[in-house]
Each structure stands twice: as C-alpha cells, then as structure tokens.
C-alpha cells in the first residue's frame, strides 16, 4: 500500500472514532449555518483538525484543502478533506455520513479514502491499483440498461434557483429506472457506485472535497465519471454523473437536455 494512502486511512479512522464518540452528545452540539441549509458543528471542525494533524505529522510540506479551514500551504501534493460528509444526516441522527480524504498530486487525484464509521466500512483506491472495500476488490455494476437500475442523486437544497432544471432532470430519469435514492452523503453515494450497490449517481454543484475521493473510487472500480457535457472537467464545478460503464451513456443522454446548458 502506498504510504500516503496509509496515512489517509489512519487519519480517517481517527476521525471516525471522534465522530462516533460525539454521537452521544449530538443533541447539545453548537450548530451554525455557513449558508442556506448549510450547517457546521463543532464536530466537523474538531474532526478536521484531527485529520490535518495526522497528515501534517507525516507530510509537513504538503498543502491542504479542507472544507472548514480552507486552503493552506503551497505544494504539488494537496490533501482534499471533507471531515464529515453528510452533516445534516449526522445532526439528525440519520446514520449515513462519512469521512472523505483524497490526495491530489500535480493536479490528479492519486489516492482516495472514504470511511463510514457507523458500518466500519473503509473504501480505498490508489490510481492504477483498483478500489477496495475493506479487503474486497470493488467493481461497478455491469448493467447495460436503465431499466431496473438503482440510482442515487443529491437535491439542490442550497441553490433554489436550480430547482427547475434539476427537477426536470429527475422527472426525465425517474420513469426509466427502478428507483432513485437521496442519501445525503455525496461521498458515500460515489463509494456505493464503486461498490456496485448503486448503478449510477448524479448531482449538481458539488465541492471538490465532496467528490475528489469518490471519483477516483468509481474510476478504479471500472466506472465512468463526467459532467453533463460528457467531459471530465469536474473539479471547481462539481456537476457529476458517475455510473457503471454500461449505463453512463444512457444517464447522460437522459439528463443532458435538462442540465448541460446551465451546469458544465
Ligand atoms: C453535502 C452532502 C450532500 C450533498 C451536498 C454536500 P456536507 O456535504 O454530500 O449529500 O448533496 O451537496 O454539500 O455539507 O454534508 O459535507
Ligand atoms: Ca460534503
Ligand atoms: Ca462536510
């Protein structure tokens, strides 16, 4: 295993323990809003500090891009951190959230780690080495048709101005598939596509820390990730379709007419 992935795993597991311990006093946490429907708690900040301290001990010269503390340092290696993806779920006691850590080297994500502390599920990938869940190798689903597919999505809960194009895209895809889930953790949605638990996923307006690790997991599990124009310009935009190779083109063809003008 690459030493950087090893450090990412150590940081994610420490973070997971902190998250599980803080569950006991979730009702008494101080919660503030960063924007419309965008919440942050002391747990997000504490967990992020722990992750950064583990990384800094091993790689003091590397740069950090973390959701709660922003960018720090200047290096060709950047650690992209979402300390708690699924904060709204966490605050409600809805058990679907995770820690997401990715390592970008010279502009390309090379290592990925997503940890679900509730289920003790560790999703990892290094570019060229495949993706794993704990010790099991992951593959996306082989489904070739939308018929029967289980798809996940994210609602534009922070951006009401996007409701119309987004819900048009949902309405277009919904009758063609078996069902659609909205789980509340983009990173786990991507990990589940990699694991073949979902056939595909789409969302608009993600941040780099929501998706950096998950995108590599999907690619290393044999899946396809693009924006709504079908190209790979994802970072800084966050408009994502991720799916098994057999249905990605069908999802793109269905969603593109509603989304590609606004979200590329
Ligand atoms: C959010 C979750 C959610 C997605 C949002 C993200 P956060 O991350 O991933 O599923 O729909 O776009 O912002 O705020 O819980 O870290
Ligand atoms: Ca997030
Ligand atoms: Ca977060």
mmCIF file with all atom_site columns, C-alpha atoms and ligand atoms in Angstrom, residues 44 67-68 82 84-85 87, ligand 3:
data_model
loop_
_atom_site.group_PDB
_atom_site.id
_atom_site.type_symbol
_atom_site.label_atom_id
_atom_site.label_alt_id
_atom_site.label_comp_id
_atom_site.label_asym_id
_atom_site.label_entity_id
_atom_site.label_seq_id
_atom_site.pdbx_PDB_ins_code
_atom_site.Cartn_x
_atom_site.Cartn_y
_atom_site.Cartn_z
_atom_site.occupancy
_atom_site.B_iso_or_equiv
_atom_site.pdbx_formal_charge
_atom_site.auth_seq_id
_atom_site.auth_comp_id
_atom_site.auth_asym_id
_atom_site.auth_atom_id
_atom_site.pdbx_PDB_model_num
ATOM   1 C  CA  . UNK A 1 44 ? -16.905 18.995 11.773 1.00 0.00 ? 44 UNK A CA  1
ATOM   2 C  CA  . UNK A 1 67 ? -13.880 22.147 3.918  1.00 0.00 ? 67 UNK A CA  1
ATOM   3 C  CA  . UNK A 1 68 ? -13.904 24.001 7.238  1.00 0.00 ? 68 UNK A CA  1
ATOM   4 C  CA  . UNK A 1 82 ? -14.241 16.558 3.921  1.00 0.00 ? 82 UNK A CA  1
ATOM   5 C  CA  . UNK A 1 84 ? -17.850 14.846 7.806  1.00 0.00 ? 84 UNK A CA  1
ATOM   6 C  CA  . UNK A 1 85 ? -19.774 14.377 4.580  1.00 0.00 ? 85 UNK A CA  1
ATOM   7 C  CA  . UNK A 1 87 ? -23.501 16.764 8.273  1.00 0.00 ? 87 UNK A CA  1
HETATM 8 CA CA1 . LIG B 2 .  ? -18.673 18.276 5.341  1.00 0.00 ? 3  LIG B CA1 1
#
